[in-house]
Amino acid sequence: MEISPTFAAINPATESPLPGQFPEHGSQQVDLAANAASEVAKSFRHTTPSKRSQLLHAIADCLEEEREAIVARAELESALPNARLNGELSRTTAQLRLFADVAIGGLWQDAIFDTANPNRQPLPKPDIRRQNIALGPVAVFGASNFPLAFSTAGGDSASALAAGCPVVVKGHPAHPGTSEIVAKCIAKALDSHALPQAIFTLLQGTSHELGQALVTHPKIKAVGFTGSIHGGRALFDLAQQRPEPIPFFGELGASNPVFVLPHKMEANPALLAEEYLMSMNMGCGQFCTKPAVVFVTQSKASDEFLRLVREGISSQPGQTMLTAGIKRTYLEQSEIRAQQSGLTRTQSTSQQGVPAMVFETTSKEWRNNPQWQEEIFGPQSIIVLCEDSDDMQSLGAGLAGSLTATIHAEEADHPIAQNLLIDLEDVAGRIVFNGWPTGVEVSYAMVHGGPYPASTMPASTSVGAEAIKRWLRPVAYQSVPDALLPSSLQQANPHKVRRSIDGQ
Amino acid sequence: MEISPTFAAINPATESPLPGQFPEHGSQQVDLAANAASEVAKSFRHTTPSKRSQLLHAIADCLEEEREAIVARAELESALPNARLNGELSRTTAQLRLFADVAIGGLWQDAIFDTANPNRQPLPKPDIRRQNIALGPVAVFGASNFPLAFSTAGGDSASALAAGCPVVVKGHPAHPGTSEIVAKCIAKALDSHALPQAIFTLLQGTSHELGQALVTHPKIKAVGFTGSIHGGRALFDLAQQRPEPIPFFGELGASNPVFVLPHKMEANPALLAEEYLMSMNMGCGQFCTKPAVVFVTQSKASDEFLRLVREGISSQPGQTMLTAGIKRTYLEQSEIRAQQSGLTRTQSTSQQGVPAMVFETTSKEWRNNPQWQEEIFGPQSIIVLCEDSDDMQSLGAGLAGSLTATIHAEEADHPIAQNLLIDLEDVAGRIVFNGWPTGVEVSYAMVHGGPYPASTMPASTSVGAEAIKRWLRPVAYQSVPDALLPSSLQQANPHKVRRSIDGQ
């Protein structure tokens, strides 16, 4: 099949093409971009952290200047509400500025020193100084559900640039116009700081070949990906099967289980129902941290909770999904689930967009149907009615890897909460107490990752300051003369990097 | 083929069986060991660092008590000299004690706090505390070339136990008797600290199926491996193809390139020749950090260096290799290389053991024969004669990933050394100046890893304090009440763990 040389974005609300044609890039453009990125990788790695910090601020400044144009185009391409997209743009610039601070802060360098001891017996002890360095050109895959914060200038790009890695982005084909405006801001910021354009390339296209070529290109040294288990696993496999396998940081899916303990349910079932419906429907259920399963125990209060959830879901307004393909998959998968025995469905009666829906089942049926743990992307969630809190607790340890796990508990629930918390440490990257998992803080302590499939690299986070660590590797310098050492390791410590010396 | 239920160790010096029969474990024993390890993983993770520190000291104490028996058996099984094995045992106990300190030190926990701000607009900022936790049962593969320091109670096991991970070791079939004595020490130490035996299991056997079953067992959450590219890559592939892929920390091979710059060569060719021969022949060339390729430039001094190397290699005493299989591969591979055009060989005239050998070639031939970068395990090395230092420098950037890269330089060589150093950052995990790569310090700053194939995880080290990080993953606790937090994150900080708060 001939690939058409350009493509258009589709407005998901009308399913009609939007103005603008975008190039269909393929392996040839990947080759050009990756080779060019590799050519500038050494010099970019050796820029000062403050230079990279200025670059990130300049990108953020430009995104602010272009806010109106970016949000307007993103609204057309994603069908996400204006207020949400404005908030997401603010989050994106905050992320860029956080990584600007992180770059200067120097903790990412992990500077560790061994002091020489020429008199040690039987052998002298050498002077060794280690630090982290940028590992080279990084491929970033834009995600459909966050056209700004997890896309062209999103957290993956921001953290990779902060680390000193050139970036080649595969823009998500659902929002090429948004990606293009954002990429122009990055180009402008590079230009204004006299940095080569090869440090950042946006590739656009609708073919699988584009992403495959990017992940398998020998000059690409790591990958950042947020998306589906199916697509992400295929790319992960390619990255691992290369002659030189490379780290693939993929966030692939999560059910974000929520446990409501009995006393908490007793205290305020109405508030829990309201918050639950808000969290699962946020962004049309297209959040990575959507609570896809909620465990409750049988009681009068949980009867009330269920009644209110059913009532609330029935009157939920329909929303438009990100793309026609995502909508089709949502409707197909939820229809398949609805036809299985052992659960009941209540859904929105709205005639617009896609219907939000809640399934109810029992712990016994849940145990017999492990396939219900698989995330359906969209405004859908399952409530599992447990016999009692022991029954509920026994379900925690068996859950698949997830980005988050949540416990709702009053003080009287703490003995059970304590045991559950220990089980959930094996399940999730973040454990939330008396809150809801949607809303991921961009901060120093955030972990947005977790056991597979939440992440293909469970020791990493894709949100928060520590996300920079994904693009680094350590190098030890043994007995290297001070004048030849990277300045960050020289005795005079010109950048005032924090150092750990002999384990202290 | 039926697998015989036991096997014997072979003395590589005589190629005869040694006393003692060892069980041929298979997938059934893997299943038992991995399930048992998983059963105790949570409680072991929650032991105090000081408890794990005591355990590691107790193992080291027992190894010291059994020193004579261990070294005697290892000598028979490996043909390594007594002095070397005594040194290796000391290194092994030093490693155990280093990780005992590292466990208590608490830096491995990476405790990072975000302070709550309930008044933040538009949304309150939650209290988030993150730390690293043990990721579960770890599989460790004993290496043939360090029957103590990279085997049963070697660096991988020591760091995993320090982290709080149960360990299942696949003992190397070349030294089952040594492994058995060491494993008894670990069993005794667990017992004396009232810890369950399931925290550590030694599995023995000669079949590939044993290792394959271990790497693919669903309860195993990470793998530590040191060995050949061929065997390591096969196990890496299995680990990545699991339904739940797991981190595979494999150290697979390295050429450890050495660059001797012209002024340095000029200064003392005789000393360089002597040190080079010592480094490449150490342990019969069976070190991961053996200098397998040395770059020199044409000069009278390098003529002298080459003459002395040829002279030295000719009179090198023959040594016995670790196993008959390793010997056969060494002889086959070096014979294939010797028959290729473009290089000349000088070898030891000794009639005992295997002959040490040095190949010589030119930079032009080196460029045309990339296969010469492949490590031949044994006392063999290539010297590449470059036209001048520009020619030499241009070879640095194209090298395959390696554990180390070495530069020999006088001050007059520094301008070239500086450029070379920057190129070699992309090649190696450790850059050595005016020394030789063999001899890996077990310290805080050590990096024993590097780009593939030096490591399948280039962001990790398998030697030194930072090796503990391989067995950890971060968990964030959001708004969790103080009483329910792991004690390391509680406000009172009972273990005095160092904390980073709001990026400071």
PDB file of C-alpha atoms in Angstrom, chain A residues 237-475:
ATOM      1  CA  ASP A 237       9.290  -6.024  22.259  1.00  0.00           C
ATOM      2  CA  LEU A 238      10.981  -4.353  19.286  1.00  0.00           C
ATOM      3  CA  ALA A 239      13.192  -2.296  21.602  1.00  0.00           C
ATOM      4  CA  GLN A 240      14.270  -5.412  23.508  1.00  0.00           C
ATOM      5  CA  GLN A 241      14.905  -7.454  20.359  1.00  0.00           C
ATOM      6  CA  ARG A 242      17.332  -4.911  18.867  1.00  0.00           C
ATOM      7  CA  PRO A 243      20.979  -6.035  18.523  1.00  0.00           C
ATOM      8  CA  GLU A 244      21.556  -3.451  21.273  1.00  0.00           C
ATOM      9  CA  PRO A 245      18.423  -3.554  23.466  1.00  0.00           C
ATOM     10  CA  ILE A 246      17.521  -0.144  24.903  1.00  0.00           C
ATOM     11  CA  PRO A 247      15.542   0.957  27.942  1.00  0.00           C
ATOM     12  CA  PHE A 248      11.869   1.356  27.053  1.00  0.00           C
ATOM     13  CA  PHE A 249       9.938   3.393  29.614  1.00  0.00           C
ATOM     14  CA  GLY A 250       6.364   2.500  28.763  1.00  0.00           C
ATOM     15  CA  GLU A 251       3.274   3.339  30.769  1.00  0.00           C
ATOM     16  CA  LEU A 252       0.773   0.858  29.389  1.00  0.00           C
ATOM     17  CA  GLY A 253      -2.291   0.570  31.571  1.00  0.00           C
ATOM     18  CA  ALA A 254      -3.697   0.410  35.065  1.00  0.00           C
ATOM     19  CA  SER A 255      -6.915  -0.469  36.839  1.00  0.00           C
ATOM     20  CA  ASN A 256      -6.212   1.831  39.826  1.00  0.00           C
ATOM     21  CA  PRO A 257      -8.114  -0.235  42.393  1.00  0.00           C
ATOM     22  CA  VAL A 258      -9.954   1.565  45.194  1.00  0.00           C
ATOM     23  CA  PHE A 259     -10.821  -0.063  48.519  1.00  0.00           C
ATOM     24  CA  VAL A 260     -13.568   1.514  50.603  1.00  0.00           C
ATOM     25  CA  LEU A 261     -13.403   0.120  54.134  1.00  0.00           C
ATOM     26  CA  PRO A 262     -16.624  -0.363  56.111  1.00  0.00           C
ATOM     27  CA  HIS A 263     -16.439   2.475  58.616  1.00  0.00           C
ATOM     28  CA  LYS A 264     -15.524   4.944  55.905  1.00  0.00           C
ATOM     29  CA  MET A 265     -18.502   3.811  53.828  1.00  0.00           C
ATOM     30  CA  GLU A 266     -20.707   4.098  56.868  1.00  0.00           C
ATOM     31  CA  ALA A 267     -19.582   7.695  57.457  1.00  0.00           C
ATOM     32  CA  ASN A 268     -20.677   9.242  54.168  1.00  0.00           C
ATOM     33  CA  PRO A 269     -21.788   7.017  51.276  1.00  0.00           C
ATOM     34  CA  ALA A 270     -23.217   9.999  49.385  1.00  0.00           C
ATOM     35  CA  LEU A 271     -19.927  11.908  49.285  1.00  0.00           C
ATOM     36  CA  LEU A 272     -18.049   8.770  48.194  1.00  0.00           C
ATOM     37  CA  ALA A 273     -20.533   8.146  45.380  1.00  0.00           C
ATOM     38  CA  GLU A 274     -20.240  11.741  44.199  1.00  0.00           C
ATOM     39  CA  GLU A 275     -16.430  11.761  44.262  1.00  0.00           C
ATOM     40  CA  TYR A 276     -16.211   8.349  42.601  1.00  0.00           C
ATOM     41  CA  LEU A 277     -18.454   9.402  39.713  1.00  0.00           C
ATOM     42  CA  MET A 278     -16.448  12.585  39.250  1.00  0.00           C
ATOM     43  CA  SER A 279     -13.106  10.721  39.224  1.00  0.00           C
ATOM     44  CA  MET A 280     -14.160   7.943  36.834  1.00  0.00           C
ATOM     45  CA  ASN A 281     -15.847  10.320  34.375  1.00  0.00           C
ATOM     46  CA  MET A 282     -13.127  12.970  34.394  1.00  0.00           C
ATOM     47  CA  GLY A 283     -11.903  13.594  30.849  1.00  0.00           C
ATOM     48  CA  CYS A 284     -14.469  11.019  29.637  1.00  0.00           C
ATOM     49  CA  GLY A 285     -12.705   8.280  31.665  1.00  0.00           C
ATOM     50  CA  GLN A 286      -9.593   8.739  29.552  1.00  0.00           C
ATOM     51  CA  PHE A 287      -7.171   9.263  32.465  1.00  0.00           C
ATOM     52  CA  CYS A 288      -4.401   6.709  33.100  1.00  0.00           C
ATOM     53  CA  THR A 289      -5.409   6.938  36.764  1.00  0.00           C
ATOM     54  CA  LYS A 290      -9.152   6.401  36.336  1.00  0.00           C
ATOM     55  CA  PRO A 291     -10.475   4.184  39.166  1.00  0.00           C
ATOM     56  CA  ALA A 292     -11.529   1.163  37.070  1.00  0.00           C
ATOM     57  CA  VAL A 293     -12.417  -1.028  40.032  1.00  0.00           C
ATOM     58  CA  VAL A 294     -13.848  -0.224  43.468  1.00  0.00           C
ATOM     59  CA  PHE A 295     -14.121  -2.760  46.260  1.00  0.00           C
ATOM     60  CA  VAL A 296     -16.848  -2.271  48.856  1.00  0.00           C
ATOM     61  CA  THR A 297     -18.288  -4.521  51.573  1.00  0.00           C
ATOM     62  CA  GLN A 298     -21.930  -5.449  52.046  1.00  0.00           C
ATOM     63  CA  SER A 299     -23.780  -3.068  54.343  1.00  0.00           C
ATOM     64  CA  LYS A 300     -26.710  -0.680  54.403  1.00  0.00           C
ATOM     65  CA  ALA A 301     -24.296   2.136  53.661  1.00  0.00           C
ATOM     66  CA  SER A 302     -22.871   0.384  50.600  1.00  0.00           C
ATOM     67  CA  ASP A 303     -26.433  -0.293  49.402  1.00  0.00           C
ATOM     68  CA  GLU A 304     -26.947   3.443  49.577  1.00  0.00           C
ATOM     69  CA  PHE A 305     -23.617   4.073  47.819  1.00  0.00           C
ATOM     70  CA  LEU A 306     -24.603   1.699  45.003  1.00  0.00           C
ATOM     71  CA  ARG A 307     -28.035   3.271  44.670  1.00  0.00           C
ATOM     72  CA  LEU A 308     -26.512   6.738  44.390  1.00  0.00           C
ATOM     73  CA  VAL A 309     -23.898   5.565  41.884  1.00  0.00           C
ATOM     74  CA  ARG A 310     -26.590   3.970  39.700  1.00  0.00           C
ATOM     75  CA  GLU A 311     -28.665   7.110  39.920  1.00  0.00           C
ATOM     76  CA  GLY A 312     -25.672   9.318  39.179  1.00  0.00           C
ATOM     77  CA  ILE A 313     -24.404   7.285  36.254  1.00  0.00           C
ATOM     78  CA  SER A 314     -27.853   7.206  34.625  1.00  0.00           C
ATOM     79  CA  SER A 315     -27.987  10.973  34.515  1.00  0.00           C
ATOM     80  CA  GLN A 316     -24.336  11.442  33.549  1.00  0.00           C
ATOM     81  CA  PRO A 317     -24.031  13.672  30.468  1.00  0.00           C
ATOM     82  CA  GLY A 318     -22.446  11.933  27.442  1.00  0.00           C
ATOM     83  CA  GLN A 319     -18.972  13.088  26.453  1.00  0.00           C
ATOM     84  CA  THR A 320     -17.021  12.894  23.197  1.00  0.00           C
ATOM     85  CA  MET A 321     -14.030  10.557  23.175  1.00  0.00           C
ATOM     86  CA  LEU A 322     -10.594  11.504  21.835  1.00  0.00           C
ATOM     87  CA  THR A 323     -10.884   9.680  18.516  1.00  0.00           C
ATOM     88  CA  ALA A 324     -13.361   7.624  16.557  1.00  0.00           C
ATOM     89  CA  GLY A 325     -11.114   4.589  17.021  1.00  0.00           C
ATOM     90  CA  ILE A 326     -11.015   4.977  20.806  1.00  0.00           C
ATOM     91  CA  LYS A 327     -14.804   5.370  20.834  1.00  0.00           C
ATOM     92  CA  ARG A 328     -15.286   2.221  18.753  1.00  0.00           C
ATOM     93  CA  THR A 329     -12.982   0.193  21.026  1.00  0.00           C
ATOM     94  CA  TYR A 330     -14.729   1.516  24.143  1.00  0.00           C
ATOM     95  CA  LEU A 331     -18.167   0.573  22.862  1.00  0.00           C
ATOM     96  CA  GLU A 332     -17.036  -2.845  21.628  1.00  0.00           C
ATOM     97  CA  GLN A 333     -15.151  -3.789  24.794  1.00  0.00           C
ATOM     98  CA  SER A 334     -17.866  -2.607  27.154  1.00  0.00           C
ATOM     99  CA  GLU A 335     -20.492  -4.437  25.107  1.00  0.00           C
ATOM    100  CA  ILE A 336     -18.459  -7.670  25.362  1.00  0.00           C
ATOM    101  CA  ARG A 337     -18.166  -7.182  29.110  1.00  0.00           C
ATOM    102  CA  ALA A 338     -21.883  -6.436  29.476  1.00  0.00           C
ATOM    103  CA  GLN A 339     -22.742  -9.706  27.795  1.00  0.00           C
ATOM    104  CA  GLN A 340     -20.712 -11.773  30.237  1.00  0.00           C
ATOM    105  CA  SER A 341     -22.529 -13.375  33.132  1.00  0.00           C
ATOM    106  CA  GLY A 342     -21.860 -12.433  36.710  1.00  0.00           C
ATOM    107  CA  LEU A 343     -22.169  -8.679  36.422  1.00  0.00           C
ATOM    108  CA  THR A 344     -24.855  -6.086  35.874  1.00  0.00           C
ATOM    109  CA  ARG A 345     -24.541  -2.797  34.085  1.00  0.00           C
ATOM    110  CA  THR A 346     -26.055   0.618  34.664  1.00  0.00           C
ATOM    111  CA  GLN A 347     -25.389   3.246  32.068  1.00  0.00           C
ATOM    112  CA  SER A 348     -26.039   6.826  31.230  1.00  0.00           C
ATOM    113  CA  THR A 349     -29.270   7.504  29.372  1.00  0.00           C
ATOM    114  CA  SER A 350     -27.775  10.494  27.580  1.00  0.00           C
ATOM    115  CA  GLN A 351     -28.171  10.373  23.807  1.00  0.00           C
ATOM    116  CA  GLN A 352     -24.980  12.367  23.215  1.00  0.00           C
ATOM    117  CA  GLY A 353     -21.374  11.143  22.980  1.00  0.00           C
ATOM    118  CA  VAL A 354     -20.607   7.800  24.603  1.00  0.00           C
ATOM    119  CA  PRO A 355     -22.487   6.478  27.626  1.00  0.00           C
ATOM    120  CA  ALA A 356     -20.707   6.328  30.979  1.00  0.00           C
ATOM    121  CA  MET A 357     -21.335   2.996  32.687  1.00  0.00           C
ATOM    122  CA  VAL A 358     -20.812   1.147  35.947  1.00  0.00           C
ATOM    123  CA  PHE A 359     -20.706  -2.618  36.320  1.00  0.00           C
ATOM    124  CA  GLU A 360     -21.491  -4.376  39.592  1.00  0.00           C
ATOM    125  CA  THR A 361     -20.333  -7.812  40.581  1.00  0.00           C
ATOM    126  CA  THR A 362     -19.517  -9.918  43.637  1.00  0.00           C
ATOM    127  CA  SER A 363     -16.105 -10.881  44.955  1.00  0.00           C
ATOM    128  CA  LYS A 364     -16.856 -14.481  43.989  1.00  0.00           C
ATOM    129  CA  GLU A 365     -17.508 -13.578  40.344  1.00  0.00           C
ATOM    130  CA  TRP A 366     -14.517 -11.219  40.366  1.00  0.00           C
ATOM    131  CA  ARG A 367     -12.255 -14.078  41.402  1.00  0.00           C
ATOM    132  CA  ASN A 368     -13.603 -16.222  38.568  1.00  0.00           C
ATOM    133  CA  ASN A 369     -13.140 -13.544  35.913  1.00  0.00           C
ATOM    134  CA  PRO A 370      -9.561 -12.259  35.962  1.00  0.00           C
ATOM    135  CA  GLN A 371     -10.132 -10.669  32.528  1.00  0.00           C
ATOM    136  CA  TRP A 372     -12.194  -7.964  34.262  1.00  0.00           C
ATOM    137  CA  GLN A 373      -8.938  -6.517  35.589  1.00  0.00           C
ATOM    138  CA  GLU A 374      -8.112  -5.436  32.032  1.00  0.00           C
ATOM    139  CA  GLU A 375      -8.657  -1.738  31.647  1.00  0.00           C
ATOM    140  CA  ILE A 376     -11.372  -0.539  29.279  1.00  0.00           C
ATOM    141  CA  PHE A 377     -10.258   2.954  28.252  1.00  0.00           C
ATOM    142  CA  GLY A 378     -13.235   5.263  28.807  1.00  0.00           C
ATOM    143  CA  PRO A 379     -15.930   6.203  31.370  1.00  0.00           C
ATOM    144  CA  GLN A 380     -16.445   2.702  32.735  1.00  0.00           C
ATOM    145  CA  SER A 381     -15.739   1.136  36.120  1.00  0.00           C
ATOM    146  CA  ILE A 382     -16.583  -2.000  38.103  1.00  0.00           C
ATOM    147  CA  ILE A 383     -17.800  -2.141  41.685  1.00  0.00           C
ATOM    148  CA  VAL A 384     -16.992  -5.388  43.477  1.00  0.00           C
ATOM    149  CA  LEU A 385     -19.216  -6.222  46.427  1.00  0.00           C
ATOM    150  CA  CYS A 386     -17.214  -8.161  49.022  1.00  0.00           C
ATOM    151  CA  GLU A 387     -18.700 -10.266  51.803  1.00  0.00           C
ATOM    152  CA  ASP A 388     -16.725  -8.525  54.527  1.00  0.00           C
ATOM    153  CA  SER A 389     -13.427  -6.769  55.057  1.00  0.00           C
ATOM    154  CA  ASP A 390     -11.432 -10.027  55.251  1.00  0.00           C
ATOM    155  CA  ASP A 391     -12.863 -11.009  51.888  1.00  0.00           C
ATOM    156  CA  MET A 392     -11.976  -7.556  50.547  1.00  0.00           C
ATOM    157  CA  GLN A 393      -8.475  -7.629  51.950  1.00  0.00           C
ATOM    158  CA  SER A 394      -7.771 -11.015  50.385  1.00  0.00           C
ATOM    159  CA  LEU A 395      -8.329  -9.483  46.943  1.00  0.00           C
ATOM    160  CA  GLY A 396      -5.600  -6.841  47.294  1.00  0.00           C
ATOM    161  CA  ALA A 397      -2.510  -8.996  46.902  1.00  0.00           C
ATOM    162  CA  GLY A 398      -3.659 -10.707  43.715  1.00  0.00           C
ATOM    163  CA  LEU A 399      -4.151  -7.564  41.642  1.00  0.00           C
ATOM    164  CA  ALA A 400      -2.182  -6.814  38.478  1.00  0.00           C
ATOM    165  CA  GLY A 401       0.377  -4.009  38.511  1.00  0.00           C
ATOM    166  CA  SER A 402      -1.169  -0.538  38.580  1.00  0.00           C
ATOM    167  CA  LEU A 403      -0.200   3.123  38.686  1.00  0.00           C
ATOM    168  CA  THR A 404      -2.167   3.693  41.872  1.00  0.00           C
ATOM    169  CA  ALA A 405      -4.066   1.905  44.620  1.00  0.00           C
ATOM    170  CA  THR A 406      -6.404   3.751  46.955  1.00  0.00           C
ATOM    171  CA  ILE A 407      -7.680   3.081  50.455  1.00  0.00           C
ATOM    172  CA  HIS A 408     -10.619   4.880  51.998  1.00  0.00           C
ATOM    173  CA  ALA A 409     -10.561   4.348  55.758  1.00  0.00           C
ATOM    174  CA  GLU A 410     -11.650   5.855  59.051  1.00  0.00           C
ATOM    175  CA  GLU A 411      -9.485   5.360  62.104  1.00  0.00           C
ATOM    176  CA  ALA A 412     -11.599   2.352  63.092  1.00  0.00           C
ATOM    177  CA  ASP A 413     -10.613   0.779  59.755  1.00  0.00           C
ATOM    178  CA  HIS A 414      -6.858   1.211  60.345  1.00  0.00           C
ATOM    179  CA  PRO A 415      -6.037  -2.361  61.387  1.00  0.00           C
ATOM    180  CA  ILE A 416      -7.361  -3.638  58.054  1.00  0.00           C
ATOM    181  CA  ALA A 417      -5.979  -0.640  56.154  1.00  0.00           C
ATOM    182  CA  GLN A 418      -2.516  -1.401  57.509  1.00  0.00           C
ATOM    183  CA  ASN A 419      -2.516  -4.946  56.112  1.00  0.00           C
ATOM    184  CA  LEU A 420      -4.038  -3.831  52.853  1.00  0.00           C
ATOM    185  CA  LEU A 421      -1.412  -1.112  52.491  1.00  0.00           C
ATOM    186  CA  ILE A 422       1.373  -3.679  52.758  1.00  0.00           C
ATOM    187  CA  ASP A 423      -0.272  -5.855  50.103  1.00  0.00           C
ATOM    188  CA  LEU A 424      -0.802  -2.877  47.826  1.00  0.00           C
ATOM    189  CA  GLU A 425       2.897  -1.908  47.939  1.00  0.00           C
ATOM    190  CA  ASP A 426       3.398  -4.857  45.574  1.00  0.00           C
ATOM    191  CA  VAL A 427       0.623  -3.670  43.296  1.00  0.00           C
ATOM    192  CA  ALA A 428       1.056   0.047  42.734  1.00  0.00           C
ATOM    193  CA  GLY A 429       3.563   2.864  42.334  1.00  0.00           C
ATOM    194  CA  ARG A 430       1.423   5.256  44.386  1.00  0.00           C
ATOM    195  CA  ILE A 431      -0.845   4.533  47.312  1.00  0.00           C
ATOM    196  CA  VAL A 432      -3.538   7.147  47.951  1.00  0.00           C
ATOM    197  CA  PHE A 433      -5.360   7.514  51.224  1.00  0.00           C
ATOM    198  CA  ASN A 434      -8.892   8.961  51.455  1.00  0.00           C
ATOM    199  CA  GLY A 435      -8.668  10.549  48.015  1.00  0.00           C
ATOM    200  CA  TRP A 436      -9.101   9.581  44.387  1.00  0.00           C
ATOM    201  CA  PRO A 437      -6.336   8.562  42.027  1.00  0.00           C
ATOM    202  CA  THR A 438      -7.052  11.042  39.205  1.00  0.00           C
ATOM    203  CA  GLY A 439      -4.985  14.216  39.501  1.00  0.00           C
ATOM    204  CA  VAL A 440      -1.266  13.428  39.419  1.00  0.00           C
ATOM    205  CA  GLU A 441       0.849  15.963  41.276  1.00  0.00           C
ATOM    206  CA  VAL A 442       3.925  17.120  39.336  1.00  0.00           C
ATOM    207  CA  SER A 443       6.301  17.218  42.263  1.00  0.00           C
ATOM    208  CA  TYR A 444       9.491  15.825  43.764  1.00  0.00           C
ATOM    209  CA  ALA A 445       8.015  12.763  45.454  1.00  0.00           C
ATOM    210  CA  MET A 446       5.544  11.673  42.754  1.00  0.00           C
ATOM    211  CA  VAL A 447       5.721   8.107  41.432  1.00  0.00           C
ATOM    212  CA  HIS A 448       3.770   7.576  38.214  1.00  0.00           C
ATOM    213  CA  GLY A 449       4.730   4.022  37.398  1.00  0.00           C
ATOM    214  CA  GLY A 450       4.431   0.640  39.089  1.00  0.00           C
ATOM    215  CA  PRO A 451       4.645  -3.076  38.359  1.00  0.00           C
ATOM    216  CA  TYR A 452       3.870  -4.151  34.774  1.00  0.00           C
ATOM    217  CA  PRO A 453       1.700  -3.236  32.922  1.00  0.00           C
ATOM    218  CA  ALA A 454       1.587   0.107  34.765  1.00  0.00           C
ATOM    219  CA  SER A 455       5.201   0.447  33.667  1.00  0.00           C
ATOM    220  CA  THR A 456       7.604  -1.642  31.623  1.00  0.00           C
ATOM    221  CA  MET A 457      10.299  -0.272  33.983  1.00  0.00           C
ATOM    222  CA  PRO A 458       8.835  -0.538  37.477  1.00  0.00           C
ATOM    223  CA  ALA A 459      11.798   1.276  39.044  1.00  0.00           C
ATOM    224  CA  SER A 460      10.967   4.478  37.162  1.00  0.00           C
ATOM    225  CA  THR A 461       8.426   7.287  37.237  1.00  0.00           C
ATOM    226  CA  SER A 462       7.179   9.191  34.198  1.00  0.00           C
ATOM    227  CA  VAL A 463       5.890  12.162  36.218  1.00  0.00           C
ATOM    228  CA  GLY A 464       7.735  14.292  38.745  1.00  0.00           C
ATOM    229  CA  ALA A 465      11.337  15.314  39.272  1.00  0.00           C
ATOM    230  CA  GLU A 466      12.689  11.760  39.394  1.00  0.00           C
ATOM    231  CA  ALA A 467      11.536  11.196  35.794  1.00  0.00           C
ATOM    232  CA  ILE A 468      14.847  12.737  34.676  1.00  0.00           C
ATOM    233  CA  LYS A 469      16.670   9.622  35.929  1.00  0.00           C
ATOM    234  CA  ARG A 470      15.257   7.621  33.004  1.00  0.00           C
ATOM    235  CA  TRP A 471      17.569   9.377  30.557  1.00  0.00           C
ATOM    236  CA  LEU A 472      20.826   8.987  32.468  1.00  0.00           C
ATOM    237  CA  ARG A 473      23.527   6.399  33.046  1.00  0.00           C
ATOM    238  CA  PRO A 474      26.439   6.494  35.471  1.00  0.00           C
ATOM    239  CA  VAL A 475      30.085   6.837  34.488  1.00  0.00           C
TER     240      VAL A 475
END
